[in-house]
XYZ file of C-alpha atoms in Angstrom:
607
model
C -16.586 -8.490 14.100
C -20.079 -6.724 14.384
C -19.830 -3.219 15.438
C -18.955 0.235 13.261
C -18.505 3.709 14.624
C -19.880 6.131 12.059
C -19.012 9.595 12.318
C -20.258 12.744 10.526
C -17.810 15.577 10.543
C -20.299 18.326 9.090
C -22.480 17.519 11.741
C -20.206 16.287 14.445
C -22.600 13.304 14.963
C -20.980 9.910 16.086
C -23.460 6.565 16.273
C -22.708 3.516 15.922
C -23.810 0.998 13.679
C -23.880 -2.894 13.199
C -22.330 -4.919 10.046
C -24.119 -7.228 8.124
C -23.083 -10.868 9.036
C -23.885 -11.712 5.526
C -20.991 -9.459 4.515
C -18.618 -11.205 7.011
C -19.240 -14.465 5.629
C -19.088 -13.673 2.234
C -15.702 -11.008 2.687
C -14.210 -11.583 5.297
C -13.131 -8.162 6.495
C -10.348 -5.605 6.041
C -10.490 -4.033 2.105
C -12.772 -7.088 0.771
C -15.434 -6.114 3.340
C -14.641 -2.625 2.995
C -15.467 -2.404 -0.975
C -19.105 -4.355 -0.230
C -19.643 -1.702 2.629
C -18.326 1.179 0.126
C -20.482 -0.166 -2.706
C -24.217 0.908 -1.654
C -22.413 5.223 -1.102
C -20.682 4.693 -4.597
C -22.054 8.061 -6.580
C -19.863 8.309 -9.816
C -20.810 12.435 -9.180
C -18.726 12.891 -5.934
C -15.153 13.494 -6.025
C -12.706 11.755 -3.832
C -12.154 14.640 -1.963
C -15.971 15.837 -1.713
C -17.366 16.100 1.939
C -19.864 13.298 0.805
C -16.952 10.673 -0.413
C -16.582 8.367 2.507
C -13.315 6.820 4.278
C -13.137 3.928 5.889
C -10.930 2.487 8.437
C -11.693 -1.642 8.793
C -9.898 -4.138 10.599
C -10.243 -7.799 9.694
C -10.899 -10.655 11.853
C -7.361 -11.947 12.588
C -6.197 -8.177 13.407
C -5.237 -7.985 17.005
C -4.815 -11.234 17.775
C -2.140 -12.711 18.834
C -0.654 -13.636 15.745
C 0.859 -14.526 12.595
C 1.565 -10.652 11.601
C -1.768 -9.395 12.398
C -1.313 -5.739 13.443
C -2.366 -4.543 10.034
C -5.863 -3.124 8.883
C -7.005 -1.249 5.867
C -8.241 2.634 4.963
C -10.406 2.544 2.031
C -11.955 5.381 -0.362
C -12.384 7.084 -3.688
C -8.504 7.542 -4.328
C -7.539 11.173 -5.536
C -4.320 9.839 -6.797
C -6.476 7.368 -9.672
C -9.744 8.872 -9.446
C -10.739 4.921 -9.009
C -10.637 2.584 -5.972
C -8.073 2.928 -2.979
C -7.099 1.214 -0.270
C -3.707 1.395 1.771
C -2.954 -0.871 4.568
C -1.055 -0.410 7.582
C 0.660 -2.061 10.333
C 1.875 -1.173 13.712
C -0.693 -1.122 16.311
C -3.265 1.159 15.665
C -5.601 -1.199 14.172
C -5.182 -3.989 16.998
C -5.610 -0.770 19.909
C -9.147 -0.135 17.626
C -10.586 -3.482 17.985
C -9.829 -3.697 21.827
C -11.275 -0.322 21.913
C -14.292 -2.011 20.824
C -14.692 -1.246 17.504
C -14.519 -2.772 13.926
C -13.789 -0.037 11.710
C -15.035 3.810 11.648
C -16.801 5.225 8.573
C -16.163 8.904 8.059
C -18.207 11.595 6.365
C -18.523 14.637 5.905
C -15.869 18.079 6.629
C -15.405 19.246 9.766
C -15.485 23.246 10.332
C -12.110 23.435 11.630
C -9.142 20.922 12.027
C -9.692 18.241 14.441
C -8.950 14.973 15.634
C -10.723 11.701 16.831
C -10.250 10.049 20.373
C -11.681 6.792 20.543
C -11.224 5.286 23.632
C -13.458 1.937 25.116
C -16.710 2.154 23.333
C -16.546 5.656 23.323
C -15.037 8.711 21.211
C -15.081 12.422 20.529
C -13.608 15.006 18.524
C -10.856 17.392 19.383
C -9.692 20.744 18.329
C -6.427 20.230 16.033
C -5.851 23.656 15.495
C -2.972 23.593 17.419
C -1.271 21.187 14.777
C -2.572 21.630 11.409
C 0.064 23.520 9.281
C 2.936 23.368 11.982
C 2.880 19.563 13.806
C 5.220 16.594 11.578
C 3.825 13.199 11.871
C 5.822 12.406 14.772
C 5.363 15.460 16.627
C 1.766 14.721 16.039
C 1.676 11.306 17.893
C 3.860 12.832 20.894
C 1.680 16.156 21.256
C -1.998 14.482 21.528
C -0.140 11.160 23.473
C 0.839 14.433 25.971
C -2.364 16.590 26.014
C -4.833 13.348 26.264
C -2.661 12.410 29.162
C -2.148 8.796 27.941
C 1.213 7.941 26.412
C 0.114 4.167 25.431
C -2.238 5.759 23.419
C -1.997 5.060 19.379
C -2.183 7.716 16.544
C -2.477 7.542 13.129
C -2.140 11.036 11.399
C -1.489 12.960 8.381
C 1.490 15.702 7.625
C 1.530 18.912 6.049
C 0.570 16.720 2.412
C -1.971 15.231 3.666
C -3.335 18.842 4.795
C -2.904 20.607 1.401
C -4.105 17.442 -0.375
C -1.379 16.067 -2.022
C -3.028 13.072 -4.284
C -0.135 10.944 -2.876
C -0.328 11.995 0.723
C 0.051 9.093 3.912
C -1.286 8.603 6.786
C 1.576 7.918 9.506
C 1.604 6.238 12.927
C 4.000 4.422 15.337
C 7.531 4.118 14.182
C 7.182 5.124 10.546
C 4.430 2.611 9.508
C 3.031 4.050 6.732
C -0.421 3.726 4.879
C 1.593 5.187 1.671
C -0.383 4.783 -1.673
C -3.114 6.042 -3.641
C -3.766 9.214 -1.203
C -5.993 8.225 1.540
C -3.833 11.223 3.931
C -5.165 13.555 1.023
C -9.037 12.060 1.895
C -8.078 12.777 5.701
C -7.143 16.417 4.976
C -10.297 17.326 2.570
C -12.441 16.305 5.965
C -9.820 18.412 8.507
C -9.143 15.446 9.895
C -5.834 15.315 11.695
C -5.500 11.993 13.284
C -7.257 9.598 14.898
C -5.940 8.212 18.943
C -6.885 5.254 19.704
C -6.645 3.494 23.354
C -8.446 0.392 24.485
C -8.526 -2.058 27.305
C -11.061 -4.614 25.750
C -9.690 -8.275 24.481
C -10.407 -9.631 21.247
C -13.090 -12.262 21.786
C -12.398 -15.549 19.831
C -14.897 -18.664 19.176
C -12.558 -21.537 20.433
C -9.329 -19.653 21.997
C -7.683 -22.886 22.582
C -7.938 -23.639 19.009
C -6.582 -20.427 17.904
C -3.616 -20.674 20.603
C -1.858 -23.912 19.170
C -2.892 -22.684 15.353
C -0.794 -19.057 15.910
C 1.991 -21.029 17.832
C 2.026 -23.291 15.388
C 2.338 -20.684 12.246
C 4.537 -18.765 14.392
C 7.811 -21.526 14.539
C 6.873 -22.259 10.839
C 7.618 -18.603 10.307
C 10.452 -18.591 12.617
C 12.150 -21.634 10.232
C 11.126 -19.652 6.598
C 13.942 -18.215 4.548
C 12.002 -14.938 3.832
C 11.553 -14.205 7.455
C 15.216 -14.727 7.849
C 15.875 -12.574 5.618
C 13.118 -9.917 6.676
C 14.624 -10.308 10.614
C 18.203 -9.645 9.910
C 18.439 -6.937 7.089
C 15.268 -5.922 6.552
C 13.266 -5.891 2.967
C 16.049 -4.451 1.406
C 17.972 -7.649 2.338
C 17.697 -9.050 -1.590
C 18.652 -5.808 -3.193
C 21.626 -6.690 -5.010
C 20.384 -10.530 -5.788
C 16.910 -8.575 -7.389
C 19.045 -6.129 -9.359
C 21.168 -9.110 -10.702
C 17.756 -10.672 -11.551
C 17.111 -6.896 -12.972
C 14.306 -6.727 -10.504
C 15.456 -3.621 -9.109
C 14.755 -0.142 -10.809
C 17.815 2.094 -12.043
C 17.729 5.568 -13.561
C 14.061 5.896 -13.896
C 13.687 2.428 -15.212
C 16.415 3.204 -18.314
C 19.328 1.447 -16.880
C 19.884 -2.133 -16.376
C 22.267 -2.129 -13.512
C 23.757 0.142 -10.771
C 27.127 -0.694 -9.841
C 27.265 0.362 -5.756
C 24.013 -1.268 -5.212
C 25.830 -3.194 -2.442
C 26.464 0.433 -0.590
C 22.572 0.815 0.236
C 21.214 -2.725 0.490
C 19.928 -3.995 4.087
C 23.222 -6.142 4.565
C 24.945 -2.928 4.358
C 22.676 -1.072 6.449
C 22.870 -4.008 8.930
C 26.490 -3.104 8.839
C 26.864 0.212 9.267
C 23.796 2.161 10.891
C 21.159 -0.351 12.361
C 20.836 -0.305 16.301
C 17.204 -2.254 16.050
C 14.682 -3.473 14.775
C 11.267 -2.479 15.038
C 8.035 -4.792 14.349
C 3.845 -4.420 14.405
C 1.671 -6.125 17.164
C 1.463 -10.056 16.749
C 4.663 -10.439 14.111
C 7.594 -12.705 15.210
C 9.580 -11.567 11.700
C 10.540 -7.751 12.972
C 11.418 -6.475 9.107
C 11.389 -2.874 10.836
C 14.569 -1.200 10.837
C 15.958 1.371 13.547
C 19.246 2.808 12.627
C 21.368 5.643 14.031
C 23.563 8.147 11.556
C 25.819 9.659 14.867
C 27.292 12.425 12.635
C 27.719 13.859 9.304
C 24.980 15.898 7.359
C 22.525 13.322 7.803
C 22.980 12.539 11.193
C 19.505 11.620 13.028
C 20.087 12.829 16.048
C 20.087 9.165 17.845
C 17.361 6.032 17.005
C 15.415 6.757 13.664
C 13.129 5.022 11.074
C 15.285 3.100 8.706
C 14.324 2.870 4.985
C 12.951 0.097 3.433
C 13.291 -1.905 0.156
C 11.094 0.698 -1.605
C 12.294 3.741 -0.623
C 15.800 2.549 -1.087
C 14.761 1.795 -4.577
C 13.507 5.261 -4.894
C 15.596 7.339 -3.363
C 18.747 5.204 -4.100
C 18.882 3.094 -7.491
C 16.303 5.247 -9.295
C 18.514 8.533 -8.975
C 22.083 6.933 -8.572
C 22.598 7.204 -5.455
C 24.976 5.433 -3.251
C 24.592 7.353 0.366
C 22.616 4.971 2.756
C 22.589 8.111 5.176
C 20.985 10.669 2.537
C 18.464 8.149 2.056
C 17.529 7.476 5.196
C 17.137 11.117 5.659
C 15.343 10.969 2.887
C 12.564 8.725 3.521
C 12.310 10.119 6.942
C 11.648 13.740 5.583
C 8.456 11.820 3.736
C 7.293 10.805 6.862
C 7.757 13.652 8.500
C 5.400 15.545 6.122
C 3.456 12.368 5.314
C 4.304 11.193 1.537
C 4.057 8.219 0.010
C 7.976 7.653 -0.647
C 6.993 5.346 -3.992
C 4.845 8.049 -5.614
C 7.428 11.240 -4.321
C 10.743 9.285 -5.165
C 8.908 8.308 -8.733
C 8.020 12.003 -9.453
C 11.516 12.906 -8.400
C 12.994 10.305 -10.753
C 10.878 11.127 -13.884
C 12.065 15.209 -12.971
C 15.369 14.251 -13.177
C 14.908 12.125 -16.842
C 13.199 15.088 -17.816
C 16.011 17.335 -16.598
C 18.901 14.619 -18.386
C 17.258 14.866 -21.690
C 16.631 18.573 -21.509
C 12.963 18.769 -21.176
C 13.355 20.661 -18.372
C 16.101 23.160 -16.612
C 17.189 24.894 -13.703
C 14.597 27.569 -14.642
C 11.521 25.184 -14.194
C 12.893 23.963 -10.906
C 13.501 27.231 -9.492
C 17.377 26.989 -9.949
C 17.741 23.205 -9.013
C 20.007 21.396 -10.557
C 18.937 17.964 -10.964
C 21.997 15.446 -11.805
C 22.571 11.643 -11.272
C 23.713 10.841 -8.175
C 23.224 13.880 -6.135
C 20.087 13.907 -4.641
C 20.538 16.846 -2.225
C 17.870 18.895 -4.077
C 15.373 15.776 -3.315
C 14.688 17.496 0.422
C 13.746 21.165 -1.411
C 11.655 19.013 -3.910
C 9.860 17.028 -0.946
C 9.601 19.981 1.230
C 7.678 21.705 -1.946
C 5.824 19.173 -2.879
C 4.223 18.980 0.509
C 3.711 22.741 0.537
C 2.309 22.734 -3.145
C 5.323 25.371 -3.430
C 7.025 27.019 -6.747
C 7.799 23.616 -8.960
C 6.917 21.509 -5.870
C 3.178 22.530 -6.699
C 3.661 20.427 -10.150
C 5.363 17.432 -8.293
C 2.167 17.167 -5.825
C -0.087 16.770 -9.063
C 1.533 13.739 -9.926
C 4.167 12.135 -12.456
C 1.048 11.621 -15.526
C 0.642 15.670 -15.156
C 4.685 16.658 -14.605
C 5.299 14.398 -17.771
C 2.300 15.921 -19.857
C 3.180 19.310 -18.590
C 7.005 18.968 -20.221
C 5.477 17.405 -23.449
C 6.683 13.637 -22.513
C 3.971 12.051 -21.581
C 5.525 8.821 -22.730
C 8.174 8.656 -19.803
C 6.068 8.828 -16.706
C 5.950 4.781 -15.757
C 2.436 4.624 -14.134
C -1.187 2.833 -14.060
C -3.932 5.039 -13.517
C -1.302 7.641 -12.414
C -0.292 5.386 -9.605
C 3.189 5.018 -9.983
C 5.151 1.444 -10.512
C 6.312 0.248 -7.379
C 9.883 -0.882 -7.677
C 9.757 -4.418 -9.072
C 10.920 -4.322 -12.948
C 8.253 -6.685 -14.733
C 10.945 -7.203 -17.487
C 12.345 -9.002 -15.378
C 9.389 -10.766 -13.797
C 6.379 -10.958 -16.382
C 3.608 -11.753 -14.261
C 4.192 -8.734 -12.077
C 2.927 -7.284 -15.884
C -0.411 -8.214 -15.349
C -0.545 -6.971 -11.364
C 0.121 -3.750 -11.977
C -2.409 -3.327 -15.511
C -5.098 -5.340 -13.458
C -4.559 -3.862 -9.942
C -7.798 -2.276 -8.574
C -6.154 0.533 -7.317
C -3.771 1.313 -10.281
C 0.203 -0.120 -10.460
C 0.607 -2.236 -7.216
C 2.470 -4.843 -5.629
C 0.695 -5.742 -2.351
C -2.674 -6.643 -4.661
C -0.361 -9.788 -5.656
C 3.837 -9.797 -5.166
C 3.366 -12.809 -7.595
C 7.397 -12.183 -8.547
C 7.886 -13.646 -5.541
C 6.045 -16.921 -6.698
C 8.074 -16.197 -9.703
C 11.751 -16.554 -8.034
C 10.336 -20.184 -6.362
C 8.319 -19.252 -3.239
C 5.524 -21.937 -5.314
C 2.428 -22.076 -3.151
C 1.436 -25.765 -3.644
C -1.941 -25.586 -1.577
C -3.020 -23.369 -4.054
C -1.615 -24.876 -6.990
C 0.092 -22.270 -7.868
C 3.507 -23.274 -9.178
C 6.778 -21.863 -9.783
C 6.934 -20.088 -13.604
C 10.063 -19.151 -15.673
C 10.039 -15.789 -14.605
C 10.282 -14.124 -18.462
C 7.671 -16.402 -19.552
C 4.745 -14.614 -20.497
C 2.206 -16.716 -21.883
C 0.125 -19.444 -19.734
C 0.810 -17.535 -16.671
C -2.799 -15.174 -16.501
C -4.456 -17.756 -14.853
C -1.757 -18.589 -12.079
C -1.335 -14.885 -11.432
C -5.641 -14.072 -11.247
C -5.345 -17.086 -8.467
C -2.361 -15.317 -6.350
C -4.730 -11.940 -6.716
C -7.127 -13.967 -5.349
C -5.607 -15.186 -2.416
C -3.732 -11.812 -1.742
C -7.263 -10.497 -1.395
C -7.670 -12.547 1.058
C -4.520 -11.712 3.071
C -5.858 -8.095 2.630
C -9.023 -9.382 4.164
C -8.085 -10.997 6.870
C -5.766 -8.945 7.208
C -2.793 -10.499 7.583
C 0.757 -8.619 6.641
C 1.961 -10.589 2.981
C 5.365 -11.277 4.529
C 3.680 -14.152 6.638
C 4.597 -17.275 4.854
C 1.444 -18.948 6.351
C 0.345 -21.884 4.405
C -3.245 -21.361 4.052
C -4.580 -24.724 5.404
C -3.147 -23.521 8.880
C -4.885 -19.518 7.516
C -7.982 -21.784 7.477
C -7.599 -23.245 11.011
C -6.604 -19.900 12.242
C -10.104 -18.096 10.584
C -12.439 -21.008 11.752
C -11.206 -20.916 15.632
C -11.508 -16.901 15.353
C -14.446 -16.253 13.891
C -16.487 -20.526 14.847
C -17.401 -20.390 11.232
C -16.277 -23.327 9.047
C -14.115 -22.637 6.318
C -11.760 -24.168 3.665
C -9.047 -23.121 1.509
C -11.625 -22.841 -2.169
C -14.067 -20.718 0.010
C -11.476 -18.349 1.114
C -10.211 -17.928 -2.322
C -13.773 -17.587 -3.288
C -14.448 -14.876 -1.106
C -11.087 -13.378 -2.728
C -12.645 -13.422 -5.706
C -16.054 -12.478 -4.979
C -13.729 -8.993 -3.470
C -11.747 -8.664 -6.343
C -14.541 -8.887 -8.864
C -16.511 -5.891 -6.792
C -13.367 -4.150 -6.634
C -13.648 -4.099 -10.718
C -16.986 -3.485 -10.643
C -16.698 -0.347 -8.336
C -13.778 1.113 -11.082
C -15.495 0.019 -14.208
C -18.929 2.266 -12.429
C -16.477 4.823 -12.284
C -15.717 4.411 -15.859
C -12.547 2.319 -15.805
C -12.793 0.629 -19.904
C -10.145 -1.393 -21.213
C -7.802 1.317 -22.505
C -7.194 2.125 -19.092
C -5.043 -1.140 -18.964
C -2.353 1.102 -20.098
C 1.101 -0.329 -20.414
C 3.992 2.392 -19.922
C 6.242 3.234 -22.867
C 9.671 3.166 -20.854
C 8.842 -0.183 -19.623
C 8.187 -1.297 -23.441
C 11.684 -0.128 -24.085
C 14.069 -3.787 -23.313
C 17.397 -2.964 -21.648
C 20.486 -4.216 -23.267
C 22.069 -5.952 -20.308
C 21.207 -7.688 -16.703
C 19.259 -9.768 -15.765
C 16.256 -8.923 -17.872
C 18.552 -8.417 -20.766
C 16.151 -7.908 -24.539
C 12.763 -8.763 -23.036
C 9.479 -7.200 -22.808
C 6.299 -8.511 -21.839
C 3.587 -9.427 -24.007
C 1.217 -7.458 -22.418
C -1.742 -7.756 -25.186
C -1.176 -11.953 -25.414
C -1.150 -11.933 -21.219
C -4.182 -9.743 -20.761
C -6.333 -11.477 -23.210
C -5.572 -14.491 -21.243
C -6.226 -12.875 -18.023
C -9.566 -11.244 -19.536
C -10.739 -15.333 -20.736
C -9.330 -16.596 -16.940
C -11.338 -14.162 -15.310
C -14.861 -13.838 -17.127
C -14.422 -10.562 -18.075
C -15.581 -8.616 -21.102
C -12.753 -7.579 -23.495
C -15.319 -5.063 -25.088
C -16.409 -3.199 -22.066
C -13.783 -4.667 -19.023
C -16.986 -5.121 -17.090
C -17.027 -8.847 -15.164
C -19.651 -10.639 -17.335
C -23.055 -11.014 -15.673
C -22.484 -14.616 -15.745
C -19.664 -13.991 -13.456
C -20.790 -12.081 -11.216
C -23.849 -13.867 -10.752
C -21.466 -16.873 -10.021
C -20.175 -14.880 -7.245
C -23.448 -13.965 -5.828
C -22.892 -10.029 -6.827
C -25.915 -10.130 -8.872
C -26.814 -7.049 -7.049
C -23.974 -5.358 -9.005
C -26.198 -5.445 -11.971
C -29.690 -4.069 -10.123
């Protein structure tokens, strides 16, 4: 990894530039090399969706090879959505089609006069006029009309919807068959530069230091995935394959996180989508799990019109358990309608959610929503709502700002369930504490993928890291075990390799070392997870981030009489002060102390 294409939309200047091997060494790539590259252009005084604020697309050094799950890479920036640091990674192919395009990542600048899009192509690239699409293209429509008019139908696109144009703070970016760089609003960065898309098509090959090394390693990781219960699971009904065992746990969200269980779970859970709808599966370049879902709804309201994306476990969450809703079909059309326009279906099925609480316990009425009526279990209104929201439309225009400034707007800002306005993905951590302190400690605000420690939590222990299986309503003596899974996430988000990948990270080691010739060992990967995660602090706490933005929401401090989460809350003060004494950080100020950073060699964080 040594090369970055640098492009200045204001100026319509593209260079290229080289990346510090230092950097590579000491963060691997993907987000952990993207926050030490974002660092030196952090300016507290430029908004995230300033011409100035960068965005960065980085790969990491596993991405397009030939496996364990490495078709993912990471888009990094100011988030709009928290004000603080964002990141969002993606699978499919685009990222892979970048590196053998010749190219490491692309740093973006700058606001183009008029819409446009990016063709990379073999060392090379150029912008295009994407007047043609702004304000009337969908996200697939997108990828088929520049695959058409560039005359190359392998070609890869990654692009933004009609959110992502009018700056929704939760707006995606979309490409291949639904995969979905979803949170904190990096399609709302993409639309403040004009930016439609970016195509993608190379021819190069992804050089590695001992091939032969790396060829028995992947094969190797690959038929220990192959035997893993999770990938089972993943390969036959999808992420939403443990819905009803996570409700029974009282994992799974119900009613805007006020009821403890929903009866006809079992109606929209993968096994039943396996069942009924799925013709396929889909999956993202170098990934032997396929968790993708292709389904077909041949008639009815919600029919697709032949092979669609099929929801996964979040949007099932959202869309399904959080309103009441037991129609696998309206769902699916649903999360495709979010696609479409290019939402993030956590954030938009949250807002949804807390409108209808409001609307239940009469905060608000069919005069606020423009005559919707918003009632449990019927979530036809949802496609108006979406449709608005992406338009910034009648109430659709309050949706878009967010479920912190709906709530405040109806005088309840205690029931909007978010971190730093970035909604709670849908793992209840009543029912799994430690998920408590990844969402209050997440760099980018409530999050799952900077640590799904409840998995850890139901027994997937991960002995090479000594991190063990914990009673999963414990909450004391766990801040230390859960700061170590961050850690190593990081690293996954560095390397970047998709978290589903049960790879035990001695064989992670082997696979780094014949990639990139450099030796490594498990404690200095989990260093350099550290070193990323610590920066990652640092860049929110220059940004103002203090300790009472650790914010814990009042719903989630209410306990539920029943399921399995039944009376308990976490100890969220006794668990961060824990976390705050595992870390080295400064309960006064939340800064990392100097000690600690200096530890990390990120003195320069103090210069």
């Amino acid at each position: 990894m040594s090369k970055l294409l640098v492009v200045d939309l204001t100026r319509g200047d593209i260079r290229t530039q080289p990346i510090d091997p230092t950097y590579l060494r000491d963060f691997i790539g993907g987000s952990g090399l993207g926050v030490r590259l974002l660092w030196d252009q952090l300016d507290p005084g430029v908004g995230p969706l300033d011409p100035e604020s960068p965005l960065l697309w980085i790969t990491g050094p596993l991405t397009g090879t030939t496996g364990p799950a490495t078709g993912r890479f990471s888009i990094c920036a100011r988030s709009p959505q928290t004000g603080l640091w964002g990141e969002s990674n993606i699978g499919g192919f685009v990222g892979p089609e970048l590196r053998f395009a010749g190219f490491d990542g692309v740093l973006i600048t700058g606001r183009a006069s008029s819409p446009v899009y990016l063709w990379i192509h073999d060392g090379h690239a150029e912008l295009r006029d994407a007047g043609h699409l702004w304000g009337k293209a969908d996200t697939y429509e997108t990828q088929r009309v520049i695959k058409s008019e560039l005359g190359e139908p392998t070609c890869r696109v990654a692009c933004i919807g009609l959110a992502g144009e009018n700056t929704v703070p939760y707006a995606a970016i979309l490409a291949d068959h639904g995969r979905a760089a979803g949170r904190t609003g990096m399609g709302s960065v993409m639309g403040s530069k004009r930016l439609k898309a970016l195509a993608v098509l190379g021819t190069g090959r992804i050089a590695y230091a001992r091939p032969d090394d790396y060829k028995h390693a992947r094969t190797d990781a690959n038929k220990a995935l192959l035997e893993e219960n999770l990938t089972a699971v993943f390969r036959e009904t999808g992420t939403a394959g443990a819905a009803e065992y996570l409700q029974m746990l009282g994992d799974m969200p119900q009613k805007y996180w006020t009821q403890a269980e929903f009866e006809r779970v079992g109606a929209i859970s993968g096994a039943a989508m396996t069942e009924t709808i799925l013709v396929g599966k889909s999956t993202c370049h170098g990934c032997v799990i396929a968790c993708g879902r292709v389904v077909n709804v041949p008639e009815g309201p919600y029919a697709t019109g032949g092979e669609a994306k099929g929801p996964e476990y979040e949007t099932i969450a959202a869309f399904g358990s959080q309103l009441l809703v037991d129609d696998l079909a309206l769902i699916t059309a649903l999360g495709n309608r979010c696609d479409e326009l290019g939402l993030d279906t956590i954030s938009m099925g949250s807002v949804i959610g807390l409108a209808y609480l409001l609307f239940d316990r009469g905060k608000l009425s069919a005069a606020d929503t423009g005559g919707l009526e918003l009632r449990w279990g019927d979530a036809r209104p949802c496609f108006d709502l979406i449709d608005q929201t992406a338009r910034r439309e009648g109430f659709g225009a309050l949706l878009a700002q967010g479920s912190r400034a709906l709530a405040a707007h109806f005088r309840a800002p205690e029931l909007a369930v978010h971190v730093n306005n970035l909604d709670v993905p849908m793992h209840d951590p009543r029912a799994m504490s430690g998920m408590a302190l990844v969402y209050l400690t997440s760099p980018r605000g409530a999050c799952h993928n900077q640590s799904d420690h409840y998995l850890v939590e139901l027994g997937n222990a991960i002995d090479e890291l000594g991190l063990p299986m914990t009673e999963r309503l414990q909450d004391g003596g766990k801040a230390r075990h859960v700061a170590r899974h961050q850690d190593w996430r990081t690293v996954c988000n560095s390397l970047v390799m998709c978290l589903f990948a049960a790879v035990p990270p001695s064989t992670v080691v082997k696979l780094l070392e014949a990639a990139t010739g450099h030796a490594w060992s498990v404690d200095e990967m989990l260093r350099a997870g550290e070193r990323a995660w610590h920066l990652k602090r640092a860049y929110n706490c220059k940004l103002g981030l203090t300790r009472a933005n650790e914010k814990w929401p009042h719903l989630l401090n209410q306990p539920l009489p029943g399921g399995g989460q039944a009376g308990h809350v976490p100890d969220v003060e006794l668990m961060l002060r824990e976390y705050y004494e595992a870390r080295g950080w400064d309960a006064a100020t939340a800064w990392p102390t100097a000690e600690k950073l200096e530890s990390l060699g990120l003195g320069f964080v103090n210069a």
